[in-house]
CSV table of C-alpha atoms in Angstrom, one decimal:
chain,number,residue,atom,x,y,z
A,1470,LEU,CA,140.1,106.0,67.9
A,1471,GLU,CA,142.7,104.1,66.2
A,1472,GLU,CA,145.2,106.8,65.9
A,1473,GLY,CA,145.2,107.4,69.9
A,1474,ASN,CA,145.2,110.9,70.2
A,1475,MET,CA,141.5,111.4,71.3
A,1476,GLU,CA,140.6,112.5,74.5
A,1477,VAL,CA,139.0,109.9,76.8
A,1478,ASN,CA,135.6,111.6,76.9
A,1479,SER,CA,135.5,111.8,73.0
A,1480,GLN,CA,136.4,107.8,73.0
A,1481,ARG,CA,133.7,107.2,75.4
A,1482,LYS,CA,131.1,108.8,73.1
A,1483,PHE,CA,132.4,107.3,70.0
A,1484,LEU,CA,132.2,103.9,71.5
A,1485,HIS,CA,128.8,104.5,72.7
A,1486,ASN,CA,127.5,105.7,69.2
A,1487,ILE,CA,129.4,102.4,67.6
A,1488,VAL,CA,127.9,100.2,70.0
A,1489,SER,CA,124.2,101.6,69.9
A,1490,SER,CA,124.7,101.5,66.1
A,1491,ALA,CA,125.7,98.0,66.1
A,1492,HIS,CA,122.5,97.1,68.2
A,1493,ARG,CA,120.4,98.9,65.8
A,1494,MET,CA,121.8,96.8,62.9
A,1495,GLN,CA,121.4,93.6,64.8
A,1496,ASP,CA,117.6,94.3,65.9
A,1497,LEU,CA,117.2,95.2,62.0
A,1498,ILE,CA,118.5,92.0,61.0
A,1499,ASP,CA,116.8,90.0,63.4
A,1500,ARG,CA,113.5,91.5,62.6
A,1501,LEU,CA,114.1,90.9,58.9
A,1502,LEU,CA,115.1,87.5,59.4
A,1503,SER,CA,111.8,87.0,61.5
A,1504,LEU,CA,109.7,88.5,59.0
A,1505,ALA,CA,111.1,86.6,56.0
A,1506,ALA,CA,110.5,83.5,58.1
A,1507,LEU,CA,106.4,84.6,58.8
A,1508,GLU,CA,106.1,85.5,55.1
A,1509,ASN,CA,107.3,82.1,54.2
A,1510,LEU,CA,104.5,80.3,56.2
A,1511,THR,CA,101.4,79.4,54.9
A,1512,GLU,CA,99.7,78.3,58.1
A,1513,LEU,CA,100.6,78.5,61.8
A,1514,GLU,CA,103.2,75.9,63.2
A,1515,LYS,CA,102.5,76.3,66.5
A,1516,VAL,CA,98.6,76.4,67.8
A,1517,GLN,CA,97.4,76.6,71.2
A,1518,THR,CA,94.6,77.9,73.2
A,1519,VAL,CA,95.1,81.6,74.1
A,1520,ASN,CA,93.0,84.4,75.7
A,1521,LEU,CA,93.2,87.4,73.7
A,1522,LEU,CA,92.4,89.7,76.7
A,1523,THR,CA,95.1,87.8,78.7
A,1524,LEU,CA,97.7,88.5,76.0
A,1525,VAL,CA,96.8,92.1,75.8
A,1526,LYS,CA,97.1,92.7,79.9
A,1527,ILE,CA,100.6,90.9,79.8
A,1528,GLU,CA,101.9,93.5,77.0
A,1529,ILE,CA,100.3,96.5,78.7
A,1530,ASP,CA,102.2,95.9,81.7
A,1531,ALA,CA,105.5,95.3,79.4
A,1532,LYS,CA,105.0,98.9,78.1
A,1533,ARG,CA,103.8,100.7,81.7
A,1534,SER,CA,107.6,102.2,81.6
A,1535,HIS,CA,107.4,103.6,78.2
A,1536,ALA,CA,103.5,104.9,79.1
A,1537,ASP,CA,105.0,106.4,82.4
A,1538,ARG,CA,107.3,108.7,80.7
A,1539,LYS,CA,104.7,110.4,78.8
A,1540,ASN,CA,102.0,110.3,81.3
A,1541,ILE,CA,100.0,107.9,79.1
A,1542,HIS,CA,97.3,105.8,80.9
A,1543,PHE,CA,95.7,102.6,79.1
A,1544,LYS,CA,91.9,101.9,79.2
A,1545,ILE,CA,90.5,98.4,78.2
A,1546,GLU,CA,87.0,98.0,77.1
A,1547,ALA,CA,86.0,94.1,76.7
A,1548,ASN,CA,82.9,91.8,76.6
A,1549,LEU,CA,83.3,88.5,77.3
A,1550,ILE,CA,86.4,87.4,75.5
A,1551,THR,CA,86.5,83.4,75.2
A,1552,ASP,CA,89.6,81.4,74.4
A,1553,THR,CA,90.6,80.8,71.0
A,1554,SER,CA,93.3,78.8,68.7
A,1555,GLY,CA,96.3,80.7,68.0
A,1556,ASP,CA,100.2,81.3,68.3
A,1557,GLU,CA,100.6,82.8,71.4
A,1558,PHE,CA,104.1,84.4,70.6
A,1559,LEU,CA,103.0,85.8,67.4
A,1560,LEU,CA,100.0,87.2,68.9
A,1561,LYS,CA,102.0,88.9,71.8
A,1562,GLN,CA,104.4,90.3,69.0
A,1563,ALA,CA,101.6,91.4,67.0
A,1564,ILE,CA,99.8,93.4,70.2
A,1565,SER,CA,103.3,94.6,71.2
A,1566,ASN,CA,104.1,96.4,67.9
A,1567,LEU,CA,100.5,97.7,68.0
A,1568,LEU,CA,101.1,99.3,71.6
A,1569,ASP,CA,104.4,100.6,70.4
A,1570,ASN,CA,103.0,102.1,67.6
A,1571,ALA,CA,100.1,103.7,69.6
A,1572,LEU,CA,103.1,104.9,72.4
A,1573,HIS,CA,105.1,106.5,69.9
A,1574,PHE,CA,102.4,108.7,68.3
A,1575,ALA,CA,100.3,109.0,71.4
A,1576,GLU,CA,100.3,112.8,72.5
A,1577,SER,CA,101.5,113.0,75.9
A,1578,ASN,CA,99.0,113.1,79.0
A,1579,THR,CA,96.4,111.2,76.9
A,1580,GLY,CA,95.4,107.6,77.2
A,1581,ILE,CA,95.1,104.8,74.8
A,1582,LEU,CA,92.0,102.9,74.4
A,1583,LEU,CA,91.9,99.1,74.0
A,1584,ARG,CA,88.7,97.6,72.8
A,1585,LEU,CA,88.3,93.9,72.4
A,1586,GLU,CA,85.0,92.4,71.1
A,1587,GLN,CA,84.1,88.9,69.5
A,1588,ASP,CA,81.7,87.7,67.3
A,1589,ASN,CA,80.7,84.3,66.0
A,1590,GLN,CA,83.7,84.2,63.3
A,1591,PHE,CA,86.4,86.7,64.6
A,1592,GLN,CA,88.1,88.6,67.7
A,1593,THR,CA,89.2,91.9,67.3
A,1594,LEU,CA,91.5,94.3,69.2
A,1595,CYS,CA,91.0,97.9,68.3
A,1596,VAL,CA,93.7,100.3,69.6
A,1597,PHE,CA,93.0,103.9,69.5
A,1598,ASN,CA,95.6,106.6,70.3
A,1599,LYS,CA,94.8,110.5,70.4
A,1600,GLY,CA,97.7,112.1,68.2
A,1601,PRO,CA,98.6,113.3,64.5
A,1602,LEU,CA,96.6,111.6,61.9
A,1603,ILE,CA,98.0,109.5,59.1
A,1604,PRO,CA,98.7,111.7,56.3
A,1605,ASP,CA,96.8,110.6,52.7
A,1606,TYR,CA,100.0,110.1,51.0
A,1607,ALA,CA,100.9,107.5,53.7
A,1608,ILE,CA,97.7,105.3,54.0
A,1609,PRO,CA,98.5,103.3,50.7
A,1610,ARG,CA,102.0,102.5,52.2
A,1611,ILE,CA,101.6,102.2,56.0
A,1612,PHE,CA,102.0,98.2,55.8
A,1613,GLU,CA,105.1,98.4,53.4
A,1614,ARG,CA,108.4,96.8,54.5
A,1615,PHE,CA,110.9,100.0,55.7
A,1616,TYR,CA,107.9,102.7,55.3
A,1617,SER,CA,107.9,104.5,58.4
A,1618,LEU,CA,106.5,108.2,59.5
A,1619,VAL,CA,108.5,110.6,61.8
A,1620,HIS,CA,107.9,109.9,65.2
A,1621,PRO,CA,106.6,113.2,67.1
A,1622,ASP,CA,109.0,112.6,70.3
A,1623,THR,CA,112.2,111.7,68.8
A,1624,HIS,CA,112.0,113.1,65.3
A,1625,GLN,CA,113.2,109.7,64.0
A,1626,LYS,CA,111.8,107.3,61.9
A,1627,SER,CA,111.6,103.5,62.9
A,1628,SER,CA,112.7,100.5,61.1
A,1629,GLY,CA,109.2,100.3,59.3
A,1630,LEU,CA,108.7,96.4,59.9
A,1631,GLY,CA,106.4,96.5,62.9
A,1632,LEU,CA,103.0,96.8,61.0
A,1633,ARG,CA,104.2,94.5,58.3
A,1634,PHE,CA,104.8,92.1,61.2
A,1635,VAL,CA,101.3,92.6,62.5
A,1636,GLN,CA,99.9,92.4,58.9
A,1637,GLU,CA,101.6,88.8,58.4
A,1638,ILE,CA,100.7,87.4,61.7
A,1639,ALA,CA,97.1,88.9,60.9
A,1640,LYS,CA,97.2,86.6,57.8
A,1641,LEU,CA,98.2,83.6,59.3
A,1642,HIS,CA,95.5,84.1,61.9
A,1643,GLU,CA,93.0,84.2,58.8
A,1644,GLY,CA,92.4,87.7,59.9
A,1645,SER,CA,93.5,91.3,58.9
A,1646,ILE,CA,94.9,94.4,60.2
A,1647,HIS,CA,93.4,98.3,59.3
A,1648,LEU,CA,94.6,101.5,60.3
A,1649,LEU,CA,92.1,104.2,60.5
A,1650,ASN,CA,92.1,108.1,61.3
A,1651,VAL,CA,88.9,108.6,63.4
A,1652,GLU,CA,87.3,110.8,65.8
A,1653,LYS,CA,85.8,109.5,69.2
A,1654,ASP,CA,84.4,111.8,71.7
A,1655,GLY,CA,85.5,114.9,70.2
A,1656,ASN,CA,89.3,113.4,70.2
A,1657,THR,CA,91.2,112.8,66.8
A,1658,GLY,CA,93.7,109.9,66.4
A,1659,VAL,CA,94.3,106.7,64.4
A,1660,GLU,CA,92.9,103.5,65.5
A,1661,ALA,CA,94.3,100.2,64.4
A,1662,GLU,CA,91.9,97.1,64.0
A,1663,PHE,CA,93.4,93.9,64.4
A,1664,ARG,CA,91.2,90.6,63.7
A,1665,ILE,CA,91.9,87.0,63.8
A,1666,LYS,CA,89.8,84.1,63.5
A,1667,ARG,CA,88.1,82.5,66.2
């Protein structure tokens, strides 16, 4: 670009690549800083009354355009989900990351099932997508920083920070997160089980 002898179309292409790379780097830096801040917390700084089902519906609406591109529909199964205490912003982030993960790996023209349950101690959100199973070699590493499997759609890897975020958010809410290869109604896929204390 500095030599000044490049065609205009080539200049635009290179500039687009530079800007895209800068945005990706900034996003990665922001995610790393946020994750570092989460990992240093021993308890929630902001606790408010939240409703997990309401947050799930908000995040589904936010992902609608991505889902439409793959012709994926969402289905919610929920018993009576009462209000609980938690950090609304962090819980939205966790749900958003789980939905992103499910959308990336779900087969086109399928559905993502979200099931919410609660008992005396915990509220649980399960997110199931039909698609490739987690390889055996990846299961022990799935929550490691920067570890990511190739997305079937783009054939690229993500930052590998999303599930680690979810894990830290679950810990701060005295809960847990598990990813399991499962079979539901004859469909094989992956289910994320995100649990927080009531």
